C-alpha positions as protocol buffer text, in pm:
chain_id: "A"
residue {
  index: 1
  type: THR
  ca { x: 8424 y: 9154 z: 11567 }
}
residue {
  index: 2
  type: GLU
  ca { x: 8746 y: 8999 z: 11535 }
}
residue {
  index: 3
  type: GLU
  ca { x: 8898 y: 9351 z: 11508 }
}
residue {
  index: 4
  type: PRO
  ca { x: 8734 y: 9506 z: 11868 }
}
residue {
  index: 5
  type: ALA
  ca { x: 8887 y: 9135 z: 12000 }
}
residue {
  index: 6
  type: LYS
  ca { x: 9224 y: 9212 z: 11876 }
}
residue {
  index: 7
  type: ALA
  ca { x: 9206 y: 9525 z: 11999 }
}
residue {
  index: 8
  type: ALA
  ca { x: 9128 y: 9527 z: 12313 }
}
residue {
  index: 9
  type: THR
  ca { x: 9367 y: 9204 z: 12337 }
}
residue {
  index: 10
  type: LEU
  ca { x: 9661 y: 9467 z: 12217 }
}
residue {
  index: 11
  type: SER
  ca { x: 9508 y: 9711 z: 12447 }
}
residue {
  index: 12
  type: ALA
  ca { x: 9542 y: 9432 z: 12759 }
}
residue {
  index: 13
  type: ASN
  ca { x: 9880 y: 9382 z: 12670 }
}
residue {
  index: 14
  type: LEU
  ca { x: 9994 y: 9650 z: 12670 }
}
residue {
  index: 15
  type: ALA
  ca { x: 9845 y: 9765 z: 13023 }
}
residue {
  index: 16
  type: LYS
  ca { x: 9946 y: 9416 z: 13155 }
}
residue {
  index: 17
  type: THR
  ca { x: 10337 y: 9538 z: 13025 }
}
residue {
  index: 18
  type: ALA
  ca { x: 10286 y: 9872 z: 13178 }
}
residue {
  index: 19
  type: LEU
  ca { x: 10228 y: 9765 z: 13533 }
}
residue {
  index: 20
  type: GLN
  ca { x: 10528 y: 9472 z: 13512 }
}
residue {
  index: 21
  type: LEU
  ca { x: 10774 y: 9820 z: 13413 }
}
residue {
  index: 22
  type: THR
  ca { x: 10599 y: 10057 z: 13656 }
}
residue {
  index: 23
  type: GLU
  ca { x: 10509 y: 9811 z: 13915 }
}
residue {
  index: 24
  type: ARG
  ca { x: 10845 y: 9551 z: 14006 }
}
residue {
  index: 25
  type: ALA
  ca { x: 11111 y: 9516 z: 14161 }
}
residue {
  index: 26
  type: ASP
  ca { x: 11479 y: 9735 z: 14142 }
}
residue {
  index: 27
  type: VAL
  ca { x: 11717 y: 9575 z: 14276 }
}
residue {
  index: 28
  type: ALA
  ca { x: 12105 y: 9772 z: 14207 }
}
residue {
  index: 29
  type: VAL
  ca { x: 12416 y: 9851 z: 14445 }
}
residue {
  index: 30
  type: ASP
  ca { x: 12392 y: 10127 z: 14655 }
}
residue {
  index: 31
  type: LYS
  ca { x: 12750 y: 10120 z: 14752 }
}
residue {
  index: 32
  type: MET
  ca { x: 13049 y: 9875 z: 14739 }
}
residue {
  index: 33
  type: CYS
  ca { x: 13364 y: 9933 z: 14903 }
}
residue {
  index: 34
  type: MET
  ca { x: 13653 y: 9751 z: 15131 }
}
residue {
  index: 35
  type: GLU
  ca { x: 13505 y: 9671 z: 15513 }
}
residue {
  index: 36
  type: ASP
  ca { x: 13819 y: 9888 z: 15670 }
}
residue {
  index: 37
  type: MET
  ca { x: 14173 y: 10060 z: 15586 }
}
residue {
  index: 38
  type: HIS
  ca { x: 14377 y: 9746 z: 15627 }
}
residue {
  index: 39
  type: PRO
  ca { x: 14565 y: 9663 z: 15368 }
}
residue {
  index: 40
  type: ILE
  ca { x: 14423 y: 9420 z: 15142 }
}
residue {
  index: 41
  type: SER
  ca { x: 14511 y: 9049 z: 15222 }
}
residue {
  index: 42
  type: ILE
  ca { x: 14340 y: 8688 z: 15245 }
}
residue {
  index: 43
  type: GLY
  ca { x: 14087 y: 8709 z: 15493 }
}
residue {
  index: 44
  type: SER
  ca { x: 13966 y: 9140 z: 15384 }
}
residue {
  index: 45
  type: LYS
  ca { x: 13584 y: 9183 z: 15293 }
}
residue {
  index: 46
  type: VAL
  ca { x: 13405 y: 9417 z: 15029 }
}
residue {
  index: 47
  type: VAL
  ca { x: 13067 y: 9497 z: 15137 }
}
residue {
  index: 48
  type: VAL
  ca { x: 12821 y: 9521 z: 14937 }
}
residue {
  index: 49
  type: VAL
  ca { x: 12480 y: 9681 z: 14991 }
}
residue {
  index: 50
  type: LEU
  ca { x: 12197 y: 9617 z: 14759 }
}
residue {
  index: 51
  type: LYS
  ca { x: 11885 y: 9846 z: 14811 }
}
residue {
  index: 52
  type: ASN
  ca { x: 11557 y: 9771 z: 14618 }
}
residue {
  index: 53
  type: PHE
  ca { x: 11430 y: 10080 z: 14443 }
}
residue {
  index: 54
  type: GLY
  ca { x: 11168 y: 9941 z: 14274 }
}
residue {
  index: 55
  type: ARG
  ca { x: 10775 y: 9976 z: 14470 }
}
residue {
  index: 56
  type: THR
  ca { x: 10746 y: 9576 z: 14496 }
}
residue {
  index: 57
  type: ALA
  ca { x: 10975 y: 9338 z: 14648 }
}
residue {
  index: 58
  type: ALA
  ca { x: 11230 y: 9113 z: 14491 }
}
residue {
  index: 59
  type: THR
  ca { x: 11245 y: 8746 z: 14617 }
}
residue {
  index: 60
  type: GLY
  ca { x: 11528 y: 8471 z: 14535 }
}
residue {
  index: 61
  type: LEU
  ca { x: 11769 y: 8764 z: 14592 }
}
residue {
  index: 62
  type: MET
  ca { x: 12120 y: 8607 z: 14507 }
}
residue {
  index: 63
  type: THR
  ca { x: 12445 y: 8728 z: 14432 }
}
residue {
  index: 64
  type: GLN
  ca { x: 12810 y: 8622 z: 14293 }
}
residue {
  index: 65
  type: CYS
  ca { x: 13079 y: 8779 z: 14331 }
}
residue {
  index: 66
  type: PHE
  ca { x: 13383 y: 8695 z: 14099 }
}
residue {
  index: 67
  type: PHE
  ca { x: 13793 y: 8845 z: 14206 }
}
residue {
  index: 68
  type: ILE
  ca { x: 14007 y: 8908 z: 13944 }
}
residue {
  index: 69
  type: MET
  ca { x: 13877 y: 8786 z: 13622 }
}
residue {
  index: 70
  type: ARG
  ca { x: 13625 y: 8521 z: 13800 }
}
residue {
  index: 71
  type: THR
  ca { x: 13912 y: 8298 z: 13947 }
}
residue {
  index: 72
  type: GLY
  ca { x: 13654 y: 8148 z: 14170 }
}
residue {
  index: 73
  type: VAL
  ca { x: 13290 y: 8232 z: 14335 }
}
residue {
  index: 74
  type: GLU
  ca { x: 13463 y: 8367 z: 14702 }
}
residue {
  index: 75
  type: ASN
  ca { x: 13044 y: 8464 z: 14735 }
}
residue {
  index: 76
  type: PHE
  ca { x: 12742 y: 8294 z: 14639 }
}
residue {
  index: 77
  type: SER
  ca { x: 12451 y: 8418 z: 14871 }
}
residue {
  index: 78
  type: LYS
  ca { x: 12134 y: 8248 z: 14953 }
}
residue {
  index: 79
  type: PRO
  ca { x: 11845 y: 8312 z: 14805 }
}
residue {
  index: 80
  type: LEU
  ca { x: 11644 y: 8590 z: 15054 }
}
residue {
  index: 81
  type: ALA
  ca { x: 11356 y: 8845 z: 14980 }
}
residue {
  index: 82
  type: LEU
  ca { x: 11401 y: 9233 z: 14978 }
}
residue {
  index: 83
  type: ALA
  ca { x: 11096 y: 9435 z: 15015 }
}
residue {
  index: 84
  type: ALA
  ca { x: 11079 y: 9765 z: 14839 }
}
residue {
  index: 85
  type: GLY
  ca { x: 11300 y: 10020 z: 14969 }
}
residue {
  index: 86
  type: GLN
  ca { x: 11463 y: 9798 z: 15201 }
}
residue {
  index: 87
  type: PRO
  ca { x: 11879 y: 9773 z: 15214 }
}
residue {
  index: 88
  type: VAL
  ca { x: 12002 y: 9460 z: 15238 }
}
residue {
  index: 89
  type: THR
  ca { x: 12427 y: 9429 z: 15292 }
}
residue {
  index: 90
  type: ILE
  ca { x: 12625 y: 9130 z: 15152 }
}
residue {
  index: 91
  type: ASN
  ca { x: 12993 y: 9050 z: 15246 }
}
residue {
  index: 92
  type: ALA
  ca { x: 13214 y: 8914 z: 15026 }
}
residue {
  index: 93
  type: GLU
  ca { x: 13569 y: 8744 z: 15139 }
}
residue {
  index: 94
  type: ILE
  ca { x: 13876 y: 8713 z: 14981 }
}
residue {
  index: 95
  type: LEU
  ca { x: 13965 y: 8336 z: 15098 }
}
residue {
  index: 96
  type: PRO
  ca { x: 14270 y: 8178 z: 15003 }
}
residue {
  index: 97
  type: ALA
  ca { x: 14373 y: 8065 z: 14603 }
}
residue {
  index: 98
  type: ASP
  ca { x: 14597 y: 8094 z: 14406 }
}
residue {
  index: 99
  type: TRP
  ca { x: 14647 y: 8373 z: 14323 }
}
residue {
  index: 100
  type: THR
  ca { x: 14578 y: 8545 z: 14660 }
}
residue {
  index: 101
  type: THR
  ca { x: 15006 y: 8563 z: 14733 }
}
residue {
  index: 102
  type: THR
  ca { x: 15163 y: 8842 z: 14920 }
}
residue {
  index: 103
  type: GLU
  ca { x: 15304 y: 8982 z: 14587 }
}
residue {
  index: 104
  type: PHE
  ca { x: 14955 y: 9073 z: 14433 }
}
residue {
  index: 105
  type: PHE
  ca { x: 14849 y: 9156 z: 14760 }
}
residue {
  index: 106
  type: ASN
  ca { x: 15167 y: 9432 z: 14801 }
}
residue {
  index: 107
  type: ASN
  ca { x: 15110 y: 9542 z: 14464 }
}
residue {
  index: 108
  type: VAL
  ca { x: 14738 y: 9562 z: 14511 }
}
residue {
  index: 109
  type: ASN
  ca { x: 14778 y: 9812 z: 14820 }
}
residue {
  index: 110
  type: SER
  ca { x: 15088 y: 9965 z: 14658 }
}
residue {
  index: 111
  type: GLY
  ca { x: 14870 y: 10086 z: 14361 }
}
residue {
  index: 112
  type: ARG
  ca { x: 15069 y: 9914 z: 14062 }
}
residue {
  index: 113
  type: VAL
  ca { x: 14799 y: 9616 z: 14014 }
}
residue {
  index: 114
  type: LYS
  ca { x: 14379 y: 9732 z: 13986 }
}
residue {
  index: 115
  type: PHE
  ca { x: 14140 y: 9493 z: 14196 }
}
residue {
  index: 116
  type: ILE
  ca { x: 13872 y: 9463 z: 14004 }
}
residue {
  index: 117
  type: VAL
  ca { x: 13548 y: 9257 z: 14158 }
}
residue {
  index: 118
  type: GLU
  ca { x: 13267 y: 9108 z: 13918 }
}
residue {
  index: 119
  type: LEU
  ca { x: 12904 y: 9133 z: 14172 }
}
residue {
  index: 120
  type: VAL
  ca { x: 12648 y: 8908 z: 13954 }
}
residue {
  index: 121
  type: ILE
  ca { x: 12287 y: 9010 z: 14108 }
}
residue {
  index: 122
  type: HIS
  ca { x: 11995 y: 8737 z: 14029 }
}
residue {
  index: 123
  type: TYR
  ca { x: 11595 y: 8842 z: 14162 }
}
residue {
  index: 124
  type: ASP
  ca { x: 11218 y: 8779 z: 14062 }
}
residue {
  index: 125
  type: ASP
  ca { x: 10987 y: 9054 z: 14067 }
}
residue {
  index: 126
  type: VAL
  ca { x: 10655 y: 8969 z: 14164 }
}
residue {
  index: 127
  type: PHE
  ca { x: 10524 y: 8905 z: 13817 }
}
residue {
  index: 128
  type: GLY
  ca { x: 10770 y: 8594 z: 13887 }
}
residue {
  index: 129
  type: ILE
  ca { x: 10968 y: 8750 z: 13598 }
}
residue {
  index: 130
  type: PRO
  ca { x: 11366 y: 8669 z: 13668 }
}
residue {
  index: 131
  type: HIS
  ca { x: 11611 y: 8942 z: 13617 }
}
residue {
  index: 132
  type: THR
  ca { x: 12007 y: 8991 z: 13617 }
}
residue {
  index: 133
  type: ILE
  ca { x: 12208 y: 9253 z: 13673 }
}
residue {
  index: 134
  type: GLU
  ca { x: 12644 y: 9244 z: 13634 }
}
residue {
  index: 135
  type: TYR
  ca { x: 12846 y: 9486 z: 13742 }
}
residue {
  index: 136
  type: SER
  ca { x: 13198 y: 9576 z: 13740 }
}
residue {
  index: 137
  type: GLY
  ca { x: 13367 y: 9741 z: 14003 }
}
residue {
  index: 138
  type: THR
  ca { x: 13764 y: 9911 z: 13976 }
}
residue {
  index: 139
  type: LEU
  ca { x: 13851 y: 9942 z: 14400 }
}
residue {
  index: 140
  type: MET
  ca { x: 13994 y: 10282 z: 14420 }
}
residue {
  index: 141
  type: GLN
  ca { x: 14180 y: 10503 z: 14677 }
}
residue {
  index: 142
  type: ASN
  ca { x: 13898 y: 10572 z: 14880 }
}
residue {
  index: 143
  type: ARG
  ca { x: 13831 y: 10252 z: 14956 }
}
residue {
  index: 144
  type: HIS
  ca { x: 13531 y: 10251 z: 14718 }
}
residue {
  index: 145
  type: PHE
  ca { x: 13466 y: 10057 z: 14382 }
}
residue {
  index: 146
  type: ASP
  ca { x: 13377 y: 10263 z: 14061 }
}
residue {
  index: 147
  type: LEU
  ca { x: 13085 y: 10078 z: 13956 }
}
residue {
  index: 148
  type: THR
  ca { x: 12974 y: 10002 z: 13598 }
}
residue {
  index: 149
  type: VAL
  ca { x: 12696 y: 9804 z: 13462 }
}
residue {
  index: 150
  type: LEU
  ca { x: 12809 y: 9557 z: 13263 }
}
residue {
  index: 151
  type: LYS
  ca { x: 12488 y: 9376 z: 13159 }
}
residue {
  index: 152
  type: THR
  ca { x: 12069 y: 9373 z: 13278 }
}
residue {
  index: 153
  type: THR
  ca { x: 11847 y: 9113 z: 13204 }
}
């Protein structure tokens, strides 16, 4: 009776894992770009469109947006829920900081300096399991960001 019990427990655990993997929320960046075509300066906004590509809702969704090697958190969103298939748009504004000099913006707008944004997304799936995705994005000439996934948990 011990062997059948172990087999039943293993089977139940595998079924639970399969259910969590196939039915969980899956939030990712759908689009990331600058708000407009004006030169980048204080007050410019990075527009991030997130979408839940999973089959169930994500809850407690929060984002952090860092400009230039994590010199400061420019945007830390309030928790929200994101239904399956639902998009949400987040605007991260460039605020005054020690690195937001006229020279820096001139170099970014001329292409001499790369403008890099790091985005961290936190959310829980319907099973209460927390997930985190970290992206790094480099601004391209078309005002969109070339994104790389740095880490997922």
